[in-house]
PDB file of C-alpha atoms in Angstrom:
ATOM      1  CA  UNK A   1     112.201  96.545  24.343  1.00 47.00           C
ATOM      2  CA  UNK A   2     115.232  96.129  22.535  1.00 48.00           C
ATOM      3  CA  UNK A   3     117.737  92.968  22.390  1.00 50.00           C
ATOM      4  CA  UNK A   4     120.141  94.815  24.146  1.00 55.00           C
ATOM      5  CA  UNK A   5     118.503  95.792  26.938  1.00 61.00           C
ATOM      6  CA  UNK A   6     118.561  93.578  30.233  1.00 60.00           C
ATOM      7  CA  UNK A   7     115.184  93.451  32.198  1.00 68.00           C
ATOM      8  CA  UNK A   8     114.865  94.595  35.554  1.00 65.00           C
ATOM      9  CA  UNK A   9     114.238  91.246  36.688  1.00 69.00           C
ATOM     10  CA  UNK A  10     117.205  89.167  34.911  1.00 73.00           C
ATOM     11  CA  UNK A  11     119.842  92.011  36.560  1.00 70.00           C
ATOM     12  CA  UNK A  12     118.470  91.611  39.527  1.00 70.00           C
ATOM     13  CA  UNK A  13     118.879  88.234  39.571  1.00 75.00           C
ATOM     14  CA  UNK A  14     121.989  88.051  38.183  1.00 75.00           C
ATOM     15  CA  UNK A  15     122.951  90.268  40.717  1.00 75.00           C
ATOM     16  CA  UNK A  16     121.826  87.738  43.416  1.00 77.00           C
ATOM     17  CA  UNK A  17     123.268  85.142  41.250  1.00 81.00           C
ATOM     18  CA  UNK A  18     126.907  86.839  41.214  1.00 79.00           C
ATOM     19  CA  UNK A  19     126.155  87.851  45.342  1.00 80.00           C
ATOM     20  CA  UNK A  20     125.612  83.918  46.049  1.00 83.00           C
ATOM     21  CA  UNK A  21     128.718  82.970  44.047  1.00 84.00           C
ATOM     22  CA  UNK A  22     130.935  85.359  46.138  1.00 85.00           C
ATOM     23  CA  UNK A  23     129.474  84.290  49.050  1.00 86.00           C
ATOM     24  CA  UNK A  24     128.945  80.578  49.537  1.00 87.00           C
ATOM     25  CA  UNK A  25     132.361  79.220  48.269  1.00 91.00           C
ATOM     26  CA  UNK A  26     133.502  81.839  50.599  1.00 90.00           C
ATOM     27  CA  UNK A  27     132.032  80.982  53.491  1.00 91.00           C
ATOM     28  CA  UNK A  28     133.075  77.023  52.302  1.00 92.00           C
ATOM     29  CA  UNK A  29     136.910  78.262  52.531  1.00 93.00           C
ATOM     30  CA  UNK A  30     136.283  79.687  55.891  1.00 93.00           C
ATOM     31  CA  UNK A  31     135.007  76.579  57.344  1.00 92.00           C
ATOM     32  CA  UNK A  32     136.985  74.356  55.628  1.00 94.00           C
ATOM     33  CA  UNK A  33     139.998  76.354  57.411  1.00 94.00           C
ATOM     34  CA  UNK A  34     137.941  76.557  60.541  1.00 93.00           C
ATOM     35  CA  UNK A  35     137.351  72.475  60.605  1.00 94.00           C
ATOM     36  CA  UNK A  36     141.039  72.123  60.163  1.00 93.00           C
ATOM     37  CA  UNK A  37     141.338  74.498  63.542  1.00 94.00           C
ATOM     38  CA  UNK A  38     138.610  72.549  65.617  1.00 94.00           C
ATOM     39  CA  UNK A  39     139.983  69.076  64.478  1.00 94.00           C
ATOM     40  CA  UNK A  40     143.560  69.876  65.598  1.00 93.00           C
ATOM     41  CA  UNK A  41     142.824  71.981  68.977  1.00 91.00           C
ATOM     42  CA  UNK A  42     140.382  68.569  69.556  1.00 90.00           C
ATOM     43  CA  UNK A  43     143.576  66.170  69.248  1.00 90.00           C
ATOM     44  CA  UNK A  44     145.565  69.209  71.236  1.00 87.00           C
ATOM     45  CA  UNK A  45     142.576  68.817  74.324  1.00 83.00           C
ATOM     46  CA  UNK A  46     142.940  65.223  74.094  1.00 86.00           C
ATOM     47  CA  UNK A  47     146.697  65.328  75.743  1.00 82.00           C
ATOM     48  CA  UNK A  48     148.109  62.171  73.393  1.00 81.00           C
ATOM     49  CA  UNK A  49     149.858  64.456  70.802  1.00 86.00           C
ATOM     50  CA  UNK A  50     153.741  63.610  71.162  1.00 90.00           C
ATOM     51  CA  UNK A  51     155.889  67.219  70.940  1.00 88.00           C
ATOM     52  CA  UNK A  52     156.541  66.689  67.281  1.00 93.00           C
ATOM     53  CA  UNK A  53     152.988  66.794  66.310  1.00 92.00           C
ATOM     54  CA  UNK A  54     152.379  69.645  68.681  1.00 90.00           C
ATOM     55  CA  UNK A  55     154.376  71.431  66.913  1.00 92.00           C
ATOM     56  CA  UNK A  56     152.571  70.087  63.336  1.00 93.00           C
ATOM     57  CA  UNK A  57     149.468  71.195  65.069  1.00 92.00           C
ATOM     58  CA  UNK A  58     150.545  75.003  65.730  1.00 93.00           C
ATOM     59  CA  UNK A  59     151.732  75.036  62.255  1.00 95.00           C
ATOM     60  CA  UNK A  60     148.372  73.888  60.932  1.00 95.00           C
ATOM     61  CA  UNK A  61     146.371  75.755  62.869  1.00 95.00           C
ATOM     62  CA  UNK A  62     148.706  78.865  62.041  1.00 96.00           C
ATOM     63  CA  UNK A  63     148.338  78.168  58.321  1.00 96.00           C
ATOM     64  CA  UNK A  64     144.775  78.110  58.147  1.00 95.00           C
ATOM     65  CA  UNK A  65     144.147  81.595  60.483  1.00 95.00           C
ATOM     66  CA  UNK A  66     146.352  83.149  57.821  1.00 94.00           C
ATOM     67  CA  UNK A  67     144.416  81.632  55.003  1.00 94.00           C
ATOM     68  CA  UNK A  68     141.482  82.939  56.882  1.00 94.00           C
ATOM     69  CA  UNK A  69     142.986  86.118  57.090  1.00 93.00           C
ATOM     70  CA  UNK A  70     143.376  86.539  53.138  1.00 92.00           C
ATOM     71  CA  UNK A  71     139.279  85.035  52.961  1.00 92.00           C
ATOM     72  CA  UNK A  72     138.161  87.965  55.160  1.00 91.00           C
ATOM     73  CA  UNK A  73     140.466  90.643  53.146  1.00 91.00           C
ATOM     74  CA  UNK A  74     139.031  89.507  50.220  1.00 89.00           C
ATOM     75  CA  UNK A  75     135.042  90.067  52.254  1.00 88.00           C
ATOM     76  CA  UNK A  76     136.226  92.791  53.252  1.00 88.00           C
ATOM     77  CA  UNK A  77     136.796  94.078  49.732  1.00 86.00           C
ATOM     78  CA  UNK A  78     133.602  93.064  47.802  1.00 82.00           C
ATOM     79  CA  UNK A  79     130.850  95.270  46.629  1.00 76.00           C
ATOM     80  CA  UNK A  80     128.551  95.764  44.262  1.00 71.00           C
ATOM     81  CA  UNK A  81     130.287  96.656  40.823  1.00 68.00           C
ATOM     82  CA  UNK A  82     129.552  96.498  37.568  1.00 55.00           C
ATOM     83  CA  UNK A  83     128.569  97.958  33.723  1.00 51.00           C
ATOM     84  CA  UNK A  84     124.759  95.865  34.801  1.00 52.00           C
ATOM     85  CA  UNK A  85     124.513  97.832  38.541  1.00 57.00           C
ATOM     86  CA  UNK A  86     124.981 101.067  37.111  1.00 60.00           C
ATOM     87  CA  UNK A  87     121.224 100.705  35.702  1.00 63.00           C
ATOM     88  CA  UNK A  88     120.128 100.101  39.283  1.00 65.00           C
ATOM     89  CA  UNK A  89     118.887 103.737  41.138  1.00 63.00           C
ATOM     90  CA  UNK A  90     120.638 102.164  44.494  1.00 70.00           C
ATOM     91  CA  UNK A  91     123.588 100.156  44.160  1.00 72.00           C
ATOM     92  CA  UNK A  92     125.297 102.534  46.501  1.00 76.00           C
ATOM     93  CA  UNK A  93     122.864 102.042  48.846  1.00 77.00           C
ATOM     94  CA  UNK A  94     123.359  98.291  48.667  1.00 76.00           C
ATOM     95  CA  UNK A  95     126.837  98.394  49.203  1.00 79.00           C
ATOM     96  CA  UNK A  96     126.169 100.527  52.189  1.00 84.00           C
ATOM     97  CA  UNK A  97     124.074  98.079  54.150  1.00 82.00           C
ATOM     98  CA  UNK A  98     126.297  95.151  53.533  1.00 85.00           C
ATOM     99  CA  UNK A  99     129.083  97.397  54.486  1.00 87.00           C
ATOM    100  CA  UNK A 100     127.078  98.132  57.454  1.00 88.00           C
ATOM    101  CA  UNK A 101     126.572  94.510  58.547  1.00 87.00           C
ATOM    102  CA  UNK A 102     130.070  92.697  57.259  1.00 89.00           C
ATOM    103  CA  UNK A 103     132.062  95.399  59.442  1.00 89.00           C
ATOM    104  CA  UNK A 104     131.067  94.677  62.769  1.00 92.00           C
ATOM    105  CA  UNK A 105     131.206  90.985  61.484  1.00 91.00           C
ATOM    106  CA  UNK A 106     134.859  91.138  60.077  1.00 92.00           C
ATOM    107  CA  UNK A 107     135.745  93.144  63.226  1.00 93.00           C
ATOM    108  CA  UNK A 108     135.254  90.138  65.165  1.00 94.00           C
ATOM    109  CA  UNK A 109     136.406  87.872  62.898  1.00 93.00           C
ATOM    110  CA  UNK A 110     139.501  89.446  62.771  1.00 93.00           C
ATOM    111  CA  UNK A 111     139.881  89.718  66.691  1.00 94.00           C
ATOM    112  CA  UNK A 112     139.368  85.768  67.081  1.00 93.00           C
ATOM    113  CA  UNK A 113     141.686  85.234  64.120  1.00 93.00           C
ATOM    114  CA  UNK A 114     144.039  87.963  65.890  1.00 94.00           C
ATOM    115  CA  UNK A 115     143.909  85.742  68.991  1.00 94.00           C
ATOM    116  CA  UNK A 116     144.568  82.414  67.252  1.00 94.00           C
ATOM    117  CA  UNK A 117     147.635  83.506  65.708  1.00 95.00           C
ATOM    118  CA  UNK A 118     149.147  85.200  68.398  1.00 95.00           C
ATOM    119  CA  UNK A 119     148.801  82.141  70.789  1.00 94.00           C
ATOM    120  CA  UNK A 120     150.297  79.933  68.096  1.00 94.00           C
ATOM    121  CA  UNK A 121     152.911  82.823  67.801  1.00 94.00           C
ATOM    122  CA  UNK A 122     153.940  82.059  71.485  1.00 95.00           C
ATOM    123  CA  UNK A 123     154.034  78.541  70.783  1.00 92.00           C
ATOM    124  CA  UNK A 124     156.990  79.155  68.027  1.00 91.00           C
ATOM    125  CA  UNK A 125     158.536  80.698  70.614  1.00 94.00           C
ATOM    126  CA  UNK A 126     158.593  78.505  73.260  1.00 93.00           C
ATOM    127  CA  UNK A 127     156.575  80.780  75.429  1.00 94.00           C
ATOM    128  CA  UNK A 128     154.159  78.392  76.950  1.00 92.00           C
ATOM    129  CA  UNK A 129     154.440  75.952  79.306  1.00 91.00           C
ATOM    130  CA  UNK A 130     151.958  72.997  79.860  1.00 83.00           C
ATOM    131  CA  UNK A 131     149.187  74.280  81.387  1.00 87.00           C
ATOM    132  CA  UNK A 132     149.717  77.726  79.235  1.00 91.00           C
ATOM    133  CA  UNK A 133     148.989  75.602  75.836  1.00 87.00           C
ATOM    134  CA  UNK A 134     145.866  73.894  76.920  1.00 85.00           C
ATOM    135  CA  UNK A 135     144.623  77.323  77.794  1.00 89.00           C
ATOM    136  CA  UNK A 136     145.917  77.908  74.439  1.00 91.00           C
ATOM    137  CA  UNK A 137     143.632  75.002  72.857  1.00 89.00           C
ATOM    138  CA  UNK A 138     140.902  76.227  74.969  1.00 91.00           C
ATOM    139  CA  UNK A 139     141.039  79.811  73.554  1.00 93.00           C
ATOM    140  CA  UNK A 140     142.195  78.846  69.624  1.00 94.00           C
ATOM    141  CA  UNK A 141     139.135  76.240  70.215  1.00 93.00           C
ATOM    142  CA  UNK A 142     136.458  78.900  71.100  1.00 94.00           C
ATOM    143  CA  UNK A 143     137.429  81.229  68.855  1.00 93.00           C
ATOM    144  CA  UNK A 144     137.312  78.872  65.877  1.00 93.00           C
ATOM    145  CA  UNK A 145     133.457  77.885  67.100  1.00 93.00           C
ATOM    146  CA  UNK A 146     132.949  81.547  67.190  1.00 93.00           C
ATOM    147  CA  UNK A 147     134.093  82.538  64.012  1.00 93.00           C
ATOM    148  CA  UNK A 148     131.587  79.161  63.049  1.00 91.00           C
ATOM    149  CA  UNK A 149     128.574  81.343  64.313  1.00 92.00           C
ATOM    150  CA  UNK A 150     129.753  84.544  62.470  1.00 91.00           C
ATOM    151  CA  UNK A 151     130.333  82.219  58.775  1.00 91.00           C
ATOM    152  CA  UNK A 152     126.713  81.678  59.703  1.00 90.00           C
ATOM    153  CA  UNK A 153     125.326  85.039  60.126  1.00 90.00           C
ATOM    154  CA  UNK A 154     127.416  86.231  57.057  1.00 88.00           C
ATOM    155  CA  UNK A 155     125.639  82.693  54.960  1.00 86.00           C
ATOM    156  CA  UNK A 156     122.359  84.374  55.889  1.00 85.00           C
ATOM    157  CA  UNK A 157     122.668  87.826  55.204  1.00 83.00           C
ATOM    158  CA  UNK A 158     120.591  87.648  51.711  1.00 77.00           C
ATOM    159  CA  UNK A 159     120.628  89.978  48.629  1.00 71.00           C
ATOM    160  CA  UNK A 160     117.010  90.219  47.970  1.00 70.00           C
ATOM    161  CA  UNK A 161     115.077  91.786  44.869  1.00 65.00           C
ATOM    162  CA  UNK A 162     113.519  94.326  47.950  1.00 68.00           C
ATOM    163  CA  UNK A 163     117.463  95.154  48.005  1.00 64.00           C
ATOM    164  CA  UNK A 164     117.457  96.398  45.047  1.00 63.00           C
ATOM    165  CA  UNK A 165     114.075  98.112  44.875  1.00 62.00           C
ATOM    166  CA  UNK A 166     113.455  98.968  48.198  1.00 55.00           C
ATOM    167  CA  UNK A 167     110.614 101.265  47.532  1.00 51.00           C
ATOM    168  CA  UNK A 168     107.359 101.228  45.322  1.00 44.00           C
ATOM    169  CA  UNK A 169     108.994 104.521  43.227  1.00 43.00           C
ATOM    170  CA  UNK A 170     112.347 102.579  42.402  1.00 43.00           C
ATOM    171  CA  UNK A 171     110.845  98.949  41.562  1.00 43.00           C
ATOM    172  CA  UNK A 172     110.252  98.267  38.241  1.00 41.00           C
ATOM    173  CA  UNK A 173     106.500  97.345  37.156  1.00 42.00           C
ATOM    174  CA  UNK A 174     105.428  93.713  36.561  1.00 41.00           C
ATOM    175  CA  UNK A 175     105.678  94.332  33.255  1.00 42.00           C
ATOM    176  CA  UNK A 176     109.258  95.342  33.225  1.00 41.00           C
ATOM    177  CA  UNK A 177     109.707  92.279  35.698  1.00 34.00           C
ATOM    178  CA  UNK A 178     108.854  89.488  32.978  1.00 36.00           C
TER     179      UNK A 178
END
């Protein structure tokens, strides 16, 4: 084997590697923006936030759904791509399965962060009365804790070395492994 040849075995797991890198400080932005949410609907629910804050609250919590907005564009933009994939018999098929499960994901995503900002939207415009803004907590709040569970299921979704050679005919031998 030449020097300039890259095993099997270190692409793919530079491949994971590069997946991983993506992925996890990622998923840290979205619940770093998420916290931010929860903490602030919390204080909202408590009923001791004076109008000014209120206001600082719908403004943070606005902030971060739009931040959040940009994180999912950018998910919603990644695939596999590079001069190392194009050795690999079935990056296109890769791309296709994590297209197949961040979709649905991002769909809801995108619905809960829909729903945050157009409550906080109404705020700004001095569209909701009292009882109208705790609903609005209540809603922002379980939207945030649902968009927790999806940051989850998108953490899990793994780029394995089956990924990339899903059957016996594509997978390199041991050999070509070490």
């Amino acid at each position: 084997m030449s020097s300039n040849t890259i095993s099997p075995k270190m692409q793919t797991d530079s491949l994971i590697q590069r997946f991983n890198e993506f992925k996890s400080p990622l998923c840290g932005e979205f619940r770093f923006a998420l916290n931010n949410i929860l903490c602030w609907t919390h204080l909202l629910r408590l009923g001791r936030l004076d109008h000014s804050t209120t206001v600082q609250a719908f403004e943070v919590i606005e902030h971060n759904a739009k931040h959040q907005s940009l994180l999912l564009d950018k998910l919603l933009d990644w695939h596999l791509t590079s001069e190392v994939t194009s050795q690999l018999p079935n990056v296109a098929d890769i791309n296709q399965r994590f297209e197949e499960f961040k979709s649905p994901l991002c769909v809801d995503i995108r619905f809960a962060l829909n729903s945050i900002l157009c409550w906080t939207y109404l705020f700004r415009l001095g569209r909701l009365d009292k009882s109208t803004t705790l609903k609005a907590f209540e809603v922002i709040e379980h939207n945030a804790k649902h968009q927790n569970q999806l940051i989850d299921q998108l953490l899990n979704w793994r780029l394995t070395q089956n990924d990339l050679y899903p059957t016996s005919s594509n997978k390199p031998s041991n050999k070509d492994l070490k």
